[in-house]
Coordinates of C-alpha atoms and ligand atoms in Angstrom, one line a residue:
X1 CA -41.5 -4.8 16.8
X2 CA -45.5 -4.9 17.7
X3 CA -48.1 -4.4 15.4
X4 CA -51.6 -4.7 15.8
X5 CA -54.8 -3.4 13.7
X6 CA -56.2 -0.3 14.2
X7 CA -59.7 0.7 13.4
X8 CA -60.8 4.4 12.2
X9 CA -64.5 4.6 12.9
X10 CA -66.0 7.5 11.1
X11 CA -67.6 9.9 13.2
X12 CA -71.2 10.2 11.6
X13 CA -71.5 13.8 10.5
X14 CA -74.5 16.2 11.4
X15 CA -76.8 16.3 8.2
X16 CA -77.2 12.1 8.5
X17 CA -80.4 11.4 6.6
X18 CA -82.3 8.7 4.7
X19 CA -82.7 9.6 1.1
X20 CA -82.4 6.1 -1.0
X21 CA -79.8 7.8 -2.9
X22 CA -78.2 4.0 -3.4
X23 CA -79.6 1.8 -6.0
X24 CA -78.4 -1.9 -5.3
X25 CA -78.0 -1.4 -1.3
X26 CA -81.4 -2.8 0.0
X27 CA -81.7 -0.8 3.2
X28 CA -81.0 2.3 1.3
X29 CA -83.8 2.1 -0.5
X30 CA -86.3 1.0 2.2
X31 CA -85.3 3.2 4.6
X32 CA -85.9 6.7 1.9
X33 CA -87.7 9.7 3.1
X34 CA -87.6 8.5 6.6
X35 CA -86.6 10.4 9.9
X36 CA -83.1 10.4 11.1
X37 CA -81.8 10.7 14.3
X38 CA -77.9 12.8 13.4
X39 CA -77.7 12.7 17.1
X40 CA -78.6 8.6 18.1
X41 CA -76.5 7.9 14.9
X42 CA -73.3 9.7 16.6
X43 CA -73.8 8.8 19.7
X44 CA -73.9 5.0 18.8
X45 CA -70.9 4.8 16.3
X46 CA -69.1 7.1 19.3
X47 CA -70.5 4.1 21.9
X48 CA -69.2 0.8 19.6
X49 CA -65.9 3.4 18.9
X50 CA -65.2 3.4 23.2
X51 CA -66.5 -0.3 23.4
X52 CA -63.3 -1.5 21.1
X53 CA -60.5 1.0 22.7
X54 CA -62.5 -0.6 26.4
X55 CA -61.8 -3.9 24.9
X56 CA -58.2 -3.1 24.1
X57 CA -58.1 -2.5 20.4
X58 CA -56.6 0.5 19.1
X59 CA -59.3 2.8 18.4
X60 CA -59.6 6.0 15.7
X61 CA -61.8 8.7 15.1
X62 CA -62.6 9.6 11.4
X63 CA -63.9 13.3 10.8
X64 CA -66.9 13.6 8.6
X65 CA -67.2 15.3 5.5
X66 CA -68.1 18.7 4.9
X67 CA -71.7 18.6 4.5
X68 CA -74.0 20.6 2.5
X69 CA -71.5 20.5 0.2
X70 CA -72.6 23.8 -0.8
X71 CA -69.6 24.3 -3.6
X72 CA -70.9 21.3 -5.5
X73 CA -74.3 23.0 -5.3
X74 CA -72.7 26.2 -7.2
X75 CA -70.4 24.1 -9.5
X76 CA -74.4 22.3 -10.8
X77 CA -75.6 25.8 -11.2
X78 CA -77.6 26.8 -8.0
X79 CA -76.2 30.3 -7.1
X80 CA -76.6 33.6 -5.1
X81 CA -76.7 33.1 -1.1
X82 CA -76.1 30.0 0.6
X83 CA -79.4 30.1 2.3
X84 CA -80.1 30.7 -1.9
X85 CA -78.5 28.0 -3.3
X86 CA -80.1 25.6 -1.1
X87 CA -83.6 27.2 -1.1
X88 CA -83.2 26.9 -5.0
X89 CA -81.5 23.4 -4.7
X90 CA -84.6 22.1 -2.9
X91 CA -87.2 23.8 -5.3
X92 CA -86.2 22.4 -8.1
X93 CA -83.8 19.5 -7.6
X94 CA -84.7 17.7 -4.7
X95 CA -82.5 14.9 -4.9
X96 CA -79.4 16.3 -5.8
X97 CA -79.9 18.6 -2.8
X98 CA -80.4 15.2 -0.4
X99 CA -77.1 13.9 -1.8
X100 CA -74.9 16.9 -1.4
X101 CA -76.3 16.6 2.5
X102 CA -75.7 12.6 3.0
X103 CA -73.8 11.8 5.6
X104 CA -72.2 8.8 3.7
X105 CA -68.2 9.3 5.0
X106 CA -69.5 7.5 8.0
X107 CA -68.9 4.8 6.2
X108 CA -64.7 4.6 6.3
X109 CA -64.5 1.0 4.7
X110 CA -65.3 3.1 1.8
X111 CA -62.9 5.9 2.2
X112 CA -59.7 3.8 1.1
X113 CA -57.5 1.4 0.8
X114 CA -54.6 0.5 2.8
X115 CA -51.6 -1.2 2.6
X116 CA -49.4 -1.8 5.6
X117 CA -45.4 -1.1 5.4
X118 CA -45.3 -5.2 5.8
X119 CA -46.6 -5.6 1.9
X120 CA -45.3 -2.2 0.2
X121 CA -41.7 -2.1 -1.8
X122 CA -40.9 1.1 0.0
X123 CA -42.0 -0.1 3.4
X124 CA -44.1 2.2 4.0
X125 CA -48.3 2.7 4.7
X126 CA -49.9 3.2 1.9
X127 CA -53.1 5.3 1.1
X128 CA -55.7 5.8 -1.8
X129 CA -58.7 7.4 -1.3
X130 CA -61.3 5.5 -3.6
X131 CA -63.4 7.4 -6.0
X132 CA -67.1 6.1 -5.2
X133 CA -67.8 6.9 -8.8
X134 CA -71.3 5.0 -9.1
X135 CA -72.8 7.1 -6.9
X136 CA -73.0 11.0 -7.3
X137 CA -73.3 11.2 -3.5
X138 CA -70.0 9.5 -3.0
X139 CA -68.0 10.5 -5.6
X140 CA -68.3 14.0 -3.9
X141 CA -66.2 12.1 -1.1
X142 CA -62.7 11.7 -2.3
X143 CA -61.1 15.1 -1.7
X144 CA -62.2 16.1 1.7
X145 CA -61.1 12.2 2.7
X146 CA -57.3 12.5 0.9
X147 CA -57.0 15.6 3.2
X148 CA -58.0 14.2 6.2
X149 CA -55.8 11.2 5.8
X150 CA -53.1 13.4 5.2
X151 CA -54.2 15.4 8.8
X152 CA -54.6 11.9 10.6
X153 CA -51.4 10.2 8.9
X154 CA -49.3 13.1 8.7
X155 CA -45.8 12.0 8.4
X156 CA -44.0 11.0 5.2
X157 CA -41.4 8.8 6.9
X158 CA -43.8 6.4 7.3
X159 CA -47.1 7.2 5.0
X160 CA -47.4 7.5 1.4
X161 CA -50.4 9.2 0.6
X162 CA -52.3 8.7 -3.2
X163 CA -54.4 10.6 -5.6
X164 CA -57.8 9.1 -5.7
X165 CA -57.9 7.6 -9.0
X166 CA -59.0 8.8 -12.4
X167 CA -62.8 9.5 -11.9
X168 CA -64.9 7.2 -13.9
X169 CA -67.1 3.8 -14.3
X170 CA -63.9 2.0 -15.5
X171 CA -62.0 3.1 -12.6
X172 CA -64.8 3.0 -10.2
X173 CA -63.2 2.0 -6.7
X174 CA -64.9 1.6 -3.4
X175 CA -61.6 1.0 -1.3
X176 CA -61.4 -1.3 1.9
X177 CA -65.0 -2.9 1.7
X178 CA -63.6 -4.9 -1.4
X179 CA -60.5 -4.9 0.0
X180 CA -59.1 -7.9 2.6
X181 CA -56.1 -8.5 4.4
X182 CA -54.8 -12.3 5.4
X183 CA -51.4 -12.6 7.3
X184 CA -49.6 -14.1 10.4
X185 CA -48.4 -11.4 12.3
X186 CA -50.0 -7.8 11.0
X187 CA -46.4 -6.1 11.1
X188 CA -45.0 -9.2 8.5
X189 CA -45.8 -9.3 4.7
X190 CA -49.8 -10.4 4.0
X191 CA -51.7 -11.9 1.1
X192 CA -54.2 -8.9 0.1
X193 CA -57.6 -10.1 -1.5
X194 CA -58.7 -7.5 -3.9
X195 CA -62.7 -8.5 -4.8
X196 CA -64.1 -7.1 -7.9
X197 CA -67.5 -6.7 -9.3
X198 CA -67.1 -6.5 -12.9
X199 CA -63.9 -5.9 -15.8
X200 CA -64.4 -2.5 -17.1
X201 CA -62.7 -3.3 -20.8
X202 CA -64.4 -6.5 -21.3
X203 CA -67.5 -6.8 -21.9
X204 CA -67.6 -10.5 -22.4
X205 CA -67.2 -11.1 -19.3
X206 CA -69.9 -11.8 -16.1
X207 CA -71.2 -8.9 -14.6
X208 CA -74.4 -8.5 -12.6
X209 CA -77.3 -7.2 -15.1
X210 CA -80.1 -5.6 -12.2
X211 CA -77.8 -3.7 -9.6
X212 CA -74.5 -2.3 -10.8
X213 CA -70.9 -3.5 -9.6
X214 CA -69.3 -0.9 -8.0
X215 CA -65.7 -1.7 -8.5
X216 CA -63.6 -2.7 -11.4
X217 CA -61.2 -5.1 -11.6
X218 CA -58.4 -2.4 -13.6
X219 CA -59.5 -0.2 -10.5
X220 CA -57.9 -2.7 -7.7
X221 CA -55.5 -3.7 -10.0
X222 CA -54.2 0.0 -10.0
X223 CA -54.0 0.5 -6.2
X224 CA -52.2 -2.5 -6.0
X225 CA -49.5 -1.0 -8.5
X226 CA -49.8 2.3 -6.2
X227 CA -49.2 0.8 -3.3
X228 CA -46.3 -1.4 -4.5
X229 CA -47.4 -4.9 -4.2
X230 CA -46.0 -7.9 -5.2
X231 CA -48.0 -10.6 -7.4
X232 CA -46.8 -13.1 -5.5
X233 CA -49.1 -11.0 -2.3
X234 CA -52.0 -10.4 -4.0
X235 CA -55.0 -12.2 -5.3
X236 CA -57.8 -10.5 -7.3
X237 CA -61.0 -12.5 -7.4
X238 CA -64.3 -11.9 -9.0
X239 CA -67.6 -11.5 -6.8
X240 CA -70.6 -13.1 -7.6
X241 CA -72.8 -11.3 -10.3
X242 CA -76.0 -12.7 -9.0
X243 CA -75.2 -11.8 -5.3
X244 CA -74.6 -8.5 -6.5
X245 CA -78.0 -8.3 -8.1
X246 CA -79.5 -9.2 -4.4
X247 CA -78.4 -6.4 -3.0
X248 CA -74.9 -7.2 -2.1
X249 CA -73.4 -3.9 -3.1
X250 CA -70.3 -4.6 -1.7
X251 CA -67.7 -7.8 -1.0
X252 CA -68.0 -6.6 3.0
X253 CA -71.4 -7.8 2.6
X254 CA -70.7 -11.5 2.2
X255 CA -67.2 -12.1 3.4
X256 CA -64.7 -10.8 6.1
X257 CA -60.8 -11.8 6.4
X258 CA -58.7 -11.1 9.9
X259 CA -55.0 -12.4 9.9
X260 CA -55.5 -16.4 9.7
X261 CA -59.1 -16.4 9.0
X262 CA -61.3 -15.9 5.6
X263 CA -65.7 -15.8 6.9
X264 CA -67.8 -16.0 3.9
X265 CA -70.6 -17.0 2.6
X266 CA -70.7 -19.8 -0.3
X267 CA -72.2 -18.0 -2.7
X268 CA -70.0 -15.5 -2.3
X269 CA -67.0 -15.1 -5.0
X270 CA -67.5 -16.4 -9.0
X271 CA -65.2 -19.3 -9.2
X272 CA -64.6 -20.0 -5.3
X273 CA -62.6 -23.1 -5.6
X274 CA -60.0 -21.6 -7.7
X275 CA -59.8 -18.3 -5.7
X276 CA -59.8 -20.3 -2.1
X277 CA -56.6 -22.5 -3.7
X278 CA -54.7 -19.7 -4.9
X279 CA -55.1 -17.7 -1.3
X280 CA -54.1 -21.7 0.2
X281 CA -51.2 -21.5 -1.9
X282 CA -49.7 -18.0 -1.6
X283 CA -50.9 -17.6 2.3
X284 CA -48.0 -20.0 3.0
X285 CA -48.9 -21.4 6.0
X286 CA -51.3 -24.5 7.0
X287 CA -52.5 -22.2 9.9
X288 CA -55.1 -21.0 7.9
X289 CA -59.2 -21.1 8.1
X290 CA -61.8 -20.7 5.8
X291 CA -65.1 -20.4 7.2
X292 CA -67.8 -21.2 5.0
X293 CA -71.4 -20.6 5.7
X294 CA -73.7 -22.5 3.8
X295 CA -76.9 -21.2 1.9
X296 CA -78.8 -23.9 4.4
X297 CA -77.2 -22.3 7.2
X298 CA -77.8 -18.9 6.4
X299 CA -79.7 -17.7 3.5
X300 CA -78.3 -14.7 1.1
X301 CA -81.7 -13.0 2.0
X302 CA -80.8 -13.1 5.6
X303 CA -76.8 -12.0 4.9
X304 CA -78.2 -9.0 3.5
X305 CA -80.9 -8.4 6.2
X306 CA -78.5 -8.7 8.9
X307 CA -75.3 -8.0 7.5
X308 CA -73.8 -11.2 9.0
X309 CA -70.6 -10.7 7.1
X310 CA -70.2 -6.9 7.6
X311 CA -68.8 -7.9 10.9
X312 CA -65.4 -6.8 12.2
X313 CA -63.5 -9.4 13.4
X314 CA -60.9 -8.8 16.0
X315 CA -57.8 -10.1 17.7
X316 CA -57.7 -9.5 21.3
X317 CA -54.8 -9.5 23.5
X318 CA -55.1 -12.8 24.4
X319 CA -54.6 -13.6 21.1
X320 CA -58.5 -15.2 20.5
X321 CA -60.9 -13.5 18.0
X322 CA -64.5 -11.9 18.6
X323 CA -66.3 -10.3 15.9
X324 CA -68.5 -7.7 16.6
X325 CA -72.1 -7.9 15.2
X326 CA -74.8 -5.4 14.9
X327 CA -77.7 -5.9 16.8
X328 CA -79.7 -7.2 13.6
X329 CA -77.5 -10.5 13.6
X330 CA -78.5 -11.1 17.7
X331 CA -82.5 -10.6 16.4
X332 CA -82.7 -12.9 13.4
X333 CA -83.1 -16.6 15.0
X334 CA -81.2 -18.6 12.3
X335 CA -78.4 -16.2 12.0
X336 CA -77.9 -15.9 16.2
X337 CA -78.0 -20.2 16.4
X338 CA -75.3 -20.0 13.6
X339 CA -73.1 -17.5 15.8
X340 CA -74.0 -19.7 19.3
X341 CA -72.6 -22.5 17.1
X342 CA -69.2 -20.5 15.0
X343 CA -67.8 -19.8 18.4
X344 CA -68.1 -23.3 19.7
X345 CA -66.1 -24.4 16.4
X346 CA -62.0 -25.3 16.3
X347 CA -61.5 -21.5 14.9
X348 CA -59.7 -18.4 16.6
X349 CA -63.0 -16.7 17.1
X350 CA -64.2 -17.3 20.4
X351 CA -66.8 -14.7 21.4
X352 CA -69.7 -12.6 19.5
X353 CA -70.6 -8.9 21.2
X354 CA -73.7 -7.0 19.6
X355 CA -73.8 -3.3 18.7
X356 CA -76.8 -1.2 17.8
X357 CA -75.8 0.6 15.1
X358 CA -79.0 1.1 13.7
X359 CA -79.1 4.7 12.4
X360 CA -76.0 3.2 10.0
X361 CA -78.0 0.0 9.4
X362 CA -80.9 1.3 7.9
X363 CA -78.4 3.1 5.3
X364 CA -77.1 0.1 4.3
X365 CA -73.8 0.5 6.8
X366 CA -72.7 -2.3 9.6
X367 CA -70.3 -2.1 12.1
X368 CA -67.2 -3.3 9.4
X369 CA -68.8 -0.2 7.0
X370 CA -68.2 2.0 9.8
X371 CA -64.4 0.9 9.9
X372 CA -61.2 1.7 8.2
X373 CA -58.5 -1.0 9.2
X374 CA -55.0 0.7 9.5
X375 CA -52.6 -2.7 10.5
X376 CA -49.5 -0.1 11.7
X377 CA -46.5 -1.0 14.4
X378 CA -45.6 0.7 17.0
X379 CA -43.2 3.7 15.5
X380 CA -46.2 4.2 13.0
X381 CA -48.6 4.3 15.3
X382 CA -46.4 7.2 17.3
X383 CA -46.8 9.1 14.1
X384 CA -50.0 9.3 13.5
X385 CA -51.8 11.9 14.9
X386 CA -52.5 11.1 18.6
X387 CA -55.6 13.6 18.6
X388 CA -57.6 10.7 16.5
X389 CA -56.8 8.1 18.7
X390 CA -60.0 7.5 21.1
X391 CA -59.4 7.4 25.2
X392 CA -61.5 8.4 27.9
X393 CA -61.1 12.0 27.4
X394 CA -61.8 12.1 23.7
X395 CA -64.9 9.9 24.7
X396 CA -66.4 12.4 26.5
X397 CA -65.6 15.4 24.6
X398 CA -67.0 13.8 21.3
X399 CA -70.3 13.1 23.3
X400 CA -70.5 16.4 24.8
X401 CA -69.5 17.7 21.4
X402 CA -72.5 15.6 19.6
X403 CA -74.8 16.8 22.6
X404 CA -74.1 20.4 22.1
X405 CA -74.4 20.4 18.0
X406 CA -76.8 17.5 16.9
X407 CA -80.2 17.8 15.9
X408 CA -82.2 14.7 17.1
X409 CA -84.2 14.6 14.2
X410 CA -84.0 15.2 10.7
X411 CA -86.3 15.1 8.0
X412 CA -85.9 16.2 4.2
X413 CA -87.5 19.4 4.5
X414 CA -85.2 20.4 7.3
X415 CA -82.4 20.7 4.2
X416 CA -83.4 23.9 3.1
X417 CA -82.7 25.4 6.6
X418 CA -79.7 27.4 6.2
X419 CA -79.3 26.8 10.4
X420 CA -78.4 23.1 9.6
X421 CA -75.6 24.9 7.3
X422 CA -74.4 26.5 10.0
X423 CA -74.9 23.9 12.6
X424 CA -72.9 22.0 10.6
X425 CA -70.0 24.2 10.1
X426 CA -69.6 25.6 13.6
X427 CA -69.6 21.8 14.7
X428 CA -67.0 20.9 12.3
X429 CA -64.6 23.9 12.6
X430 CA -64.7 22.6 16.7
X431 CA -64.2 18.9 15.6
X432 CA -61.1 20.1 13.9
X433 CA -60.0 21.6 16.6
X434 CA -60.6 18.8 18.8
X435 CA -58.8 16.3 16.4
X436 CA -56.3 19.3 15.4
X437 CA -56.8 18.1 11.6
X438 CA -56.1 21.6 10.3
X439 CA -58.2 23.2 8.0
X440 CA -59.5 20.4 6.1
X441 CA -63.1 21.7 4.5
X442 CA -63.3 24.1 2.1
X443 CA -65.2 26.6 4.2
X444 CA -61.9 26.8 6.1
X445 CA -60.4 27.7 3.7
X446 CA -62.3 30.7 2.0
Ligands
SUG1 O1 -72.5 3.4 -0.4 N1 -75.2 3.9 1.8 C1 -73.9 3.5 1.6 C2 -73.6 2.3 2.5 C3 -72.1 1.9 2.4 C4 -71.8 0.7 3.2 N2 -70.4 0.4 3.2 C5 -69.9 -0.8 3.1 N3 -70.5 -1.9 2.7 N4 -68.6 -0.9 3.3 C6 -73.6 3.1 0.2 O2 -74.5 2.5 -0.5 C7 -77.1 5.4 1.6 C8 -77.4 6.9 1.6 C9 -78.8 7.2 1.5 O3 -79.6 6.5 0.8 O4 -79.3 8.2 2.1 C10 -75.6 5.1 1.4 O5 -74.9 5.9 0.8

């Protein structure tokens, strides 16, 4: 049977703003109190979304999360009207009101992890929505994201959906983007990397001490038990503390996996040799390339500036590889000559194509951030639900749809409009009936 990788880009939702509500992610924090564009940020995740499905690749859409999320507002105290709660919200807690309006679910490497039917006991796809603990803006994430799988992968012949897990530090989970997949064919059983940033019950151990690591070791070794992996298919492997503590928030920061190929940096993983043996040994196969970039090729300062790493890389039809770059990567001299070179190099990857995704950038999100890989065949994919799946039509319904609804500005003072509310909501209740998700936000279903 075929099987390929699909990619489910989340559609950046109408409230997108910059309000350096993530300590440890760089961009995040330089990029606080400035002006967003909701509307270029749509428009360009929309354009890299149609580029892929142009290119051949099997494309998704992702909705975004309900935002205000004006029942977390009540549920910290803020009551009376809406148009109240936020007016109140804004007075007197400014940043708890940015963060119940972030537009963070863009990023879908962060929504879950997946494991294809080719790795699970029960052959089947399996789901779990991560927790985003560390961050309060996040952790409002996991509900609304477990109901939209279950709208986009709505059949349980073929897809096991999980419970987010238990919500707290030592459980702290940030799904795919520590989360890799190595294999031959992307139907057959796969080696799944599971990177960690710190052990939650012992303290002994490394950890980063200025920026904290997001996701515990006991927290990927729990969706492995979920999903039904074998040992013998998994390896877990510690990042490196002091890359964490220079801004590399996330494993999908400094290293990248697609079938036969692991791209990372040198400094990325404690203990590299060890780790890069035990993948040798249970990949199986001698067809297998590690790509290692050197601190002389490119420094760690220049991975984070450019998010080098938080590439996606893809197999085409032809069966070569490209990745696909944000524009930072085509800017920064040193990190471009290191492309020109990677793609001249006995590997699969034969070709780079630059995206501006800039909006995302300056959030700390590149183009891999912006993607949840779904590796399905082709009876799996016929279940999933085709209204997700980008074409031509969808293209230009999600632009018109973005045209009609987005504001092409945004500033923090804008949040206490109760119009952006109800912007918000009349352009989601449409996007759900575009994507026939069902009632999926809670204002649905009051
Ligand atoms: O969790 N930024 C996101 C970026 C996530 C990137 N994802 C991956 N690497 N897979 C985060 O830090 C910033 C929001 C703000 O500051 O307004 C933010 O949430």
């Amino acid at each position: 049977m075929k099987s390929f990788e699909a990619n489910f880009d989340g559609l950046v939702g109408p409230t997108h703003n910059y309000a350096g509500l993530s300590t440890g992610n760089v961009a995040s924090k330089l990029s606080a109190n400035d002006t967003s564009s909701p509307k270029n940020a749509a428009l360009q995740g929309i354009a890299k979304m149609k580029a892929l499905h142009d290119m051949g690749m099997t494309q998704g859409v992702f909705a975004p999360q309900e935002r205000p999320d004006i029942l977390s507002l009540r549920r910290l105290g803020f009551s009376g009207s809406d148009a109240n709660v936020l007016e109140q919200a804004h007075k007197e807690a400014p940043n708890v009101l940015s963060a119940c309006f972030s537009a963070s679910s863009m990023w879908t490497a962060n929504s879950s992890t997946v494991s294809p039917s080719g790795d699970s006991k029960d052959s089947k796809v399996h789901f779990t929505p991560a927790n985003l603990t560390n961050k309060f803006h996040r952790s409002l994430e996991p509900e609304i994201t477990g109901n939209i799988l279950k709208a986009v992968f709505n059949d349980d012949n073929h897809f096991n959906h999980h419970l987010h897990l238990n919500e707290n530090d030592h459980f702290g989970d940030e799904g795919a983007a520590n989360h890799t997949r190595l294999c031959s064919e992307y139907g057959e059983q796969g080696l799944e990397i599971f990177t960690f940033g710190k052990y939650a019950f012992d303290q002994s151990k490394p950890a980063p001490t200025k920026f904290p690591a997001r996701q515990t070791l006991e927290a990927s070794q729990a969706v492995a038990r979920l999903h039904g992996l074998s040992d013998e298919n998994v390896v877990y492997v510690q990042q490196n503390p002091h890359v964490i503590d220079q801004g590399v928030f996330h494993n999908d920061v400094i290293s990248v996996g697609n079938q036969n190929v692991l791209f990372y940096h040198e400094q990325a993983f404690l203990h590299s040799d060890a780790f890069l043996a035990e993948v040798q040994s249970k990949f199986g196969s001698d067809d297998l390339h590690f790509i290692k970039v050197t601190t002389d090729e490119v420094s760690l300062e220049d991975c984070v500036k450019t998010y080098l790493f938080n590439t996606q890389i893809i197999t085409l039809a032809d069966g070569t590889m490209a990745i696909i770059a944000p524009m930072h990567c085509y800017h920064n001299p040193k990190v471009k000559a290191y492309l020109d070179k990677l793609v001249t190099l006995n590997t699969p990857i034969k070709q780079v194509k630059y995206f501006d995704v800039n909006e995302s950038m300056k959030n700390g999100g590149g183009p891999a951030c912006l993607r949840l890989r779904v590796a399905l065949n082709d009876t799996e994919l016929n279940a999933v639900n085709q209204h997700c799946l980008m074409s031509d039509e969808l293209f230009t319904n999600l632009n018109a749809w973005v045209s009609k609804h987005y504001r092409d500005e945004l500033h923090f003072d804008d949040l206490r409009d109760p119009n952006l509310l109800m912007e918000s909501r009349t352009a989601l209740d449409e996007l759900t009936q575009m994507l026939k998700l069902g009632s999926v936000y809670h204002f649905q279903q009051i």
